PDB file of C-alpha atoms in Angstrom:
ATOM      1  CA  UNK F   1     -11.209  -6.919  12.724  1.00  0.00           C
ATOM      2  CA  UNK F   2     -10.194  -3.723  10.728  1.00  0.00           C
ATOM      3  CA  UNK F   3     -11.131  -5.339   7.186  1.00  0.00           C
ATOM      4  CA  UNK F   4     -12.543  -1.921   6.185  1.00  0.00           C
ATOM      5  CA  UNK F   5      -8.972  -0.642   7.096  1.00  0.00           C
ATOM      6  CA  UNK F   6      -7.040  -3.218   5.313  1.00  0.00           C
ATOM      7  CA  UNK F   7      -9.352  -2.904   2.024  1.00  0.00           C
ATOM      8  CA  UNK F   8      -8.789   0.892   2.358  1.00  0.00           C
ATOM      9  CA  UNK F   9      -4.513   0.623   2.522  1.00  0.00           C
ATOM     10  CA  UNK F  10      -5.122  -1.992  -0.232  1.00  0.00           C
ATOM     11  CA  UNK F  11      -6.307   0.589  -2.374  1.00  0.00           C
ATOM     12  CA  UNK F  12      -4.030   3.646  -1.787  1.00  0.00           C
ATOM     13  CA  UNK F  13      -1.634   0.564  -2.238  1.00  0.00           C
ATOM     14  CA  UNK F  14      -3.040   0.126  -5.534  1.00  0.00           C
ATOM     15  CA  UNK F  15      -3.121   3.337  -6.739  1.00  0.00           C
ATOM     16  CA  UNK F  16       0.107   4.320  -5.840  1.00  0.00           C
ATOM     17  CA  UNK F  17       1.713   1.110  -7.319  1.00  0.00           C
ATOM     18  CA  UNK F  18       0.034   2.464 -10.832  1.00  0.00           C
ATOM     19  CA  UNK F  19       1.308   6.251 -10.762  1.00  0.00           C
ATOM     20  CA  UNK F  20       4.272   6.260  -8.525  1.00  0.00           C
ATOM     21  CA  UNK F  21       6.639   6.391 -11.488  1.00  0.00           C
ATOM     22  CA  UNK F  22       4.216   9.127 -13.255  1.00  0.00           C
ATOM     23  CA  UNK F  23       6.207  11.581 -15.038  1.00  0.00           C
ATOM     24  CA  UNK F  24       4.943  14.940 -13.179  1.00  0.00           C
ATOM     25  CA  UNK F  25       3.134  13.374 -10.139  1.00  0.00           C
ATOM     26  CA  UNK F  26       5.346  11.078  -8.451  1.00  0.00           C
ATOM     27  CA  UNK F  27       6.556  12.671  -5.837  1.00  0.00           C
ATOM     28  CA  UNK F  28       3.426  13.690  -4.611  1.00  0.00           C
ATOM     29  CA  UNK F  29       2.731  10.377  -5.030  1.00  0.00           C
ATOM     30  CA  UNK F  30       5.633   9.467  -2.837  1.00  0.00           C
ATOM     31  CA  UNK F  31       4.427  11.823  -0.434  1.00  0.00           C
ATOM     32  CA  UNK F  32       1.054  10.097  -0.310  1.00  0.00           C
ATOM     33  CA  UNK F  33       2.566   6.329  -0.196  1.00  0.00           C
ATOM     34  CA  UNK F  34       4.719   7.787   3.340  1.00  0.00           C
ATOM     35  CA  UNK F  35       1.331   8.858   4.882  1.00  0.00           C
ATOM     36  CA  UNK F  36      -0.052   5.873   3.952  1.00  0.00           C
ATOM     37  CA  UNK F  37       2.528   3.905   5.872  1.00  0.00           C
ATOM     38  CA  UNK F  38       2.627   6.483   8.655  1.00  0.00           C
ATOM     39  CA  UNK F  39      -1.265   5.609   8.918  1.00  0.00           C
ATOM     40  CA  UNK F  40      -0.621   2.418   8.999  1.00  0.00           C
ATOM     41  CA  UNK F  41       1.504   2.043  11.697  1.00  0.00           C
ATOM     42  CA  UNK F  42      -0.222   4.183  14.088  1.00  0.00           C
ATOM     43  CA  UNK F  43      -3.498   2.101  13.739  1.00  0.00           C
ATOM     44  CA  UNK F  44      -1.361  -0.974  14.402  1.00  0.00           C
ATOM     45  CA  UNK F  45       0.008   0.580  17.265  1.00  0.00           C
ATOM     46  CA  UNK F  46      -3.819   1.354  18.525  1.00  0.00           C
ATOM     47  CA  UNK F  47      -4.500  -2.002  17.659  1.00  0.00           C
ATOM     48  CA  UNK F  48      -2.274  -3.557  19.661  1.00  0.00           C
ATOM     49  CA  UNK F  49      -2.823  -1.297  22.997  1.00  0.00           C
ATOM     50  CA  UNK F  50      -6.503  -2.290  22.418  1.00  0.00           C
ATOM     51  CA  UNK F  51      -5.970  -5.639  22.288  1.00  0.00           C
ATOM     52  CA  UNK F  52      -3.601  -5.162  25.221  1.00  0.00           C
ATOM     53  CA  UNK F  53      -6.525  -3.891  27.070  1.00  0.00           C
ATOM     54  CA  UNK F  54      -5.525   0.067  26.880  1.00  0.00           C
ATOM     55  CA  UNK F  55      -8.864   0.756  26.019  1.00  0.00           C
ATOM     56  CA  UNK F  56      -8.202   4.621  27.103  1.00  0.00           C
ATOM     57  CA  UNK F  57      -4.788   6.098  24.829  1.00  0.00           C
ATOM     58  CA  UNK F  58      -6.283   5.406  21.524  1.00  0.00           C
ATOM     59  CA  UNK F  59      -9.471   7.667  22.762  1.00  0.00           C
ATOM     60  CA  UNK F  60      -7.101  10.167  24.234  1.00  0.00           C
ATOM     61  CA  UNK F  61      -5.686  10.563  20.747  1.00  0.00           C
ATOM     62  CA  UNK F  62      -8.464  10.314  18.237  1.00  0.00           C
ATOM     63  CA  UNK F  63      -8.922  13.729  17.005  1.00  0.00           C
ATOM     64  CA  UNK F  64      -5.240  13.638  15.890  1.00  0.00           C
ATOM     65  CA  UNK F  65      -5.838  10.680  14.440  1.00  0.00           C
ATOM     66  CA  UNK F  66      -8.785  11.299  12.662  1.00  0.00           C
ATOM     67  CA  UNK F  67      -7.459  14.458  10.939  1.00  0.00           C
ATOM     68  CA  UNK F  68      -4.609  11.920   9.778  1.00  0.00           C
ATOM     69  CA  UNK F  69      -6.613   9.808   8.582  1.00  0.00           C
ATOM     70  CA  UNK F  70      -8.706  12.668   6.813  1.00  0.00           C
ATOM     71  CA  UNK F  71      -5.019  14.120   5.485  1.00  0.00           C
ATOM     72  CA  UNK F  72      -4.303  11.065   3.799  1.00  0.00           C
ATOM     73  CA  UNK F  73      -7.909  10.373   1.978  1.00  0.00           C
ATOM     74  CA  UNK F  74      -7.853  13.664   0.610  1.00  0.00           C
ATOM     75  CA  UNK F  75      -4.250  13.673  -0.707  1.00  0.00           C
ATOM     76  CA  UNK F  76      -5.558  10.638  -2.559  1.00  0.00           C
ATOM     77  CA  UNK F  77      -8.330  12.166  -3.604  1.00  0.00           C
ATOM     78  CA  UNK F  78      -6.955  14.878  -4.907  1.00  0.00           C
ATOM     79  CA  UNK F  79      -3.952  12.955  -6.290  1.00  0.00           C
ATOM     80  CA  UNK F  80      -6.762  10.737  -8.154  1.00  0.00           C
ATOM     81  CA  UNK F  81      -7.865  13.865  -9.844  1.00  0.00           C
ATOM     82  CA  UNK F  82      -4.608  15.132 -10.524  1.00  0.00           C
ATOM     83  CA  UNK F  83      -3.732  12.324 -12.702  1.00  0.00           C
ATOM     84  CA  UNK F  84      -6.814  12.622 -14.860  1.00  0.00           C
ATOM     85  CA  UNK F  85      -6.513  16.788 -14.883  1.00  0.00           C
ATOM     86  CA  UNK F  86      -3.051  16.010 -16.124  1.00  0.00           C
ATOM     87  CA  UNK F  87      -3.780  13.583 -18.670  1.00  0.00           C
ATOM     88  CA  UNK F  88      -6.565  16.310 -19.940  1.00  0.00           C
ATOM     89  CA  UNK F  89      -4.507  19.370 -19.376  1.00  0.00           C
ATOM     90  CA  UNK F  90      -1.945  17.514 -21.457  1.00  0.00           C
ATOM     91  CA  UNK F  91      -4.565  16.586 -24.072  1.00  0.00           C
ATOM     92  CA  UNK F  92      -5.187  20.829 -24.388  1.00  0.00           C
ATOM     93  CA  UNK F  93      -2.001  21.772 -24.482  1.00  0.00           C
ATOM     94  CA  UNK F  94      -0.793  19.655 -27.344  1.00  0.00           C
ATOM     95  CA  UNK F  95      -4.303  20.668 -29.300  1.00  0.00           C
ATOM     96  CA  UNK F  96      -3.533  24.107 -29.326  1.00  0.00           C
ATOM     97  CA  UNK F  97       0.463  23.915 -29.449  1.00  0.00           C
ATOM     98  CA  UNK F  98       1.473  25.012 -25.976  1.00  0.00           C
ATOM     99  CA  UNK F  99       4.478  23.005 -26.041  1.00  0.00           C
ATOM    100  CA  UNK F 100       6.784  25.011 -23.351  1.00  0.00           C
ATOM    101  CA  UNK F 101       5.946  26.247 -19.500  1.00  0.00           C
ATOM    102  CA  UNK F 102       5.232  29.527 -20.729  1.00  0.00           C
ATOM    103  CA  UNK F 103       3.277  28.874 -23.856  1.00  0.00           C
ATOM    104  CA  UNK F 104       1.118  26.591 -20.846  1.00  0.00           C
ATOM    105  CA  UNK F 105       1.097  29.029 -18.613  1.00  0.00           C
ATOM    106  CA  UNK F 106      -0.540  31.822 -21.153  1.00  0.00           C
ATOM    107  CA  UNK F 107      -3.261  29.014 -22.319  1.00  0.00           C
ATOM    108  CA  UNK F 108      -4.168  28.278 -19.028  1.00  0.00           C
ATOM    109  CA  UNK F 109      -4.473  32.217 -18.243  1.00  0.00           C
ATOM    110  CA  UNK F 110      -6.937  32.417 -21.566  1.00  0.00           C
ATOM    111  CA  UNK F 111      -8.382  28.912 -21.495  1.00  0.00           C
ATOM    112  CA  UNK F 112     -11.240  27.880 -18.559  1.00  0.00           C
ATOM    113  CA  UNK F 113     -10.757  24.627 -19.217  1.00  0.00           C
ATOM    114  CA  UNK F 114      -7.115  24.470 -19.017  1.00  0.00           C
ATOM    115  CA  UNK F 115      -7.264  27.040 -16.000  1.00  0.00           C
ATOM    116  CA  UNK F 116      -9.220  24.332 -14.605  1.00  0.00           C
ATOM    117  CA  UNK F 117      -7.355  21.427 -14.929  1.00  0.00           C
ATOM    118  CA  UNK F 118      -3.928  23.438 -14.150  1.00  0.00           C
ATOM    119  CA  UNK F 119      -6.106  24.471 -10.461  1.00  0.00           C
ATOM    120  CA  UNK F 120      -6.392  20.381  -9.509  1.00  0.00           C
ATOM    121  CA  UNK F 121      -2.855  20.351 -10.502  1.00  0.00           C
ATOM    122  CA  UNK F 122      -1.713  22.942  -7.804  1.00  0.00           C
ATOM    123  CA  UNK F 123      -4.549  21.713  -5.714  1.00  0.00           C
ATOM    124  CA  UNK F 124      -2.988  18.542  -5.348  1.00  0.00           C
ATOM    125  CA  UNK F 125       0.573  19.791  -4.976  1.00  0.00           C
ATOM    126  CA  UNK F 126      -0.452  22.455  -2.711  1.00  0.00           C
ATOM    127  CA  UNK F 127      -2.018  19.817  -0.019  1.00  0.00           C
ATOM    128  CA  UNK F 128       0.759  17.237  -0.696  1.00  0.00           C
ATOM    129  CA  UNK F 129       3.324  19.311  -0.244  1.00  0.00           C
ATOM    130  CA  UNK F 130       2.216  22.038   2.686  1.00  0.00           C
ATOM    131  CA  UNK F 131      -0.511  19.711   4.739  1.00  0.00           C
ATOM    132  CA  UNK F 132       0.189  16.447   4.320  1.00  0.00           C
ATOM    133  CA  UNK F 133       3.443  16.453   5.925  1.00  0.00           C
ATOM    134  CA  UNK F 134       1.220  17.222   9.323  1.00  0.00           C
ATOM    135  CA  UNK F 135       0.571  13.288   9.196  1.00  0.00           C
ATOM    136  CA  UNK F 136       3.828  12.708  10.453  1.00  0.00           C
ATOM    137  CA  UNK F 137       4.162  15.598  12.687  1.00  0.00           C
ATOM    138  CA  UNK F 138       0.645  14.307  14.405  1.00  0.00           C
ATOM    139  CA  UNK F 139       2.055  10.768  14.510  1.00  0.00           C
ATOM    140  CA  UNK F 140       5.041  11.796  16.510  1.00  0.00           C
ATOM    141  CA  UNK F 141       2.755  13.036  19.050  1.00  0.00           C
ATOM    142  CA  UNK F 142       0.203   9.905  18.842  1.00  0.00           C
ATOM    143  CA  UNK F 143       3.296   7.474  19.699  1.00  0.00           C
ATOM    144  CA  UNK F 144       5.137   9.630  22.133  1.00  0.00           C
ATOM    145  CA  UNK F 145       3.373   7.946  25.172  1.00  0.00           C
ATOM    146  CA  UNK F 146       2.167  11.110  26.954  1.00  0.00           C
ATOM    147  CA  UNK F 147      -0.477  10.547  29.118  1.00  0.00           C
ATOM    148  CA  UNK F 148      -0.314  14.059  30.987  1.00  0.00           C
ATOM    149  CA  UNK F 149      -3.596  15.308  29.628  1.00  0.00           C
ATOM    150  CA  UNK F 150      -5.111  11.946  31.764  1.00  0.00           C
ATOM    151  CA  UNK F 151      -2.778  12.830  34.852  1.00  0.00           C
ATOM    152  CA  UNK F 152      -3.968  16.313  35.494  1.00  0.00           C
ATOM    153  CA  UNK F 153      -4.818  16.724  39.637  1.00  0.00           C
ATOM    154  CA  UNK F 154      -7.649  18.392  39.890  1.00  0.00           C
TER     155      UNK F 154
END
């Protein structure tokens, strides 16, 4: 079991094993490869209580889990298209000589297509750096063993 899983950490594993040393990315990058492993080890963890015939905790925590697991796809996706808006963004910049933050700045204030690119750029950043981190906070409360919510007297 949990092929799909495996193929799916194989390639965020992949990906961030190509751009982790990228020049602006890489810490976001970074960012994404700690989720990654974060995600990892809480479905172990599930695995193992499963297999251990605790059938009931991983239910009691699958929304949290879920939205990890959504948190980390779409900080790859978005990190995916951060690497190609940068590449193009790049591409503009040096066409039309904006060679220094602020000569980028003013093209991407004139230019759509550089306005575009420069918005997957903050995109990206913006979600790695300010929701992302709620992987960990979420995984802290997967693994902290409370079953109160199940141990409510009625």
């Amino acid at each position: 079991g949990g092929k799909l899983f495996l193929n799916f950490l194989a390639m965020l594993g992949e990906f961030i094993e190509t751009h982790k040393a990228h020049p602006t990315l890489a810490k976001n990058i970074g960012r994404l490869e700690k989720a990654k492993d974060t995600l990892a080890h809480v479905t172990v963890n599930f695995g193992k209580m499963g297999a251990g015939g605790d059938m009931v905790y991983p239910i009691l925590h699958a929304c949290p889990y879920l939205e990890m697991f959504g948190d980390v796809m779409v900080a790859y996706l978005l990190l995916d298209q951060a690497v190609i808006a940068q590449e193009k963004l790049d591409a503009i910049c040096s066409d039309k000589g904006a060679d220094s933050a602020e000569a980028r700045k003013s093209l991407c204030e004139k230019d759509d297509e550089a306005k575009f690119y420069w918005g997957k750029l903050c995109s990206a950043d913006f979600f790695t750096t300010q929701i992302l981190p709620r992987v960990d906070a979420r995984a802290e409360s997967i693994q902290s063993e409370s079953r109160s919510a199940l141990e409510v007297i009625f």
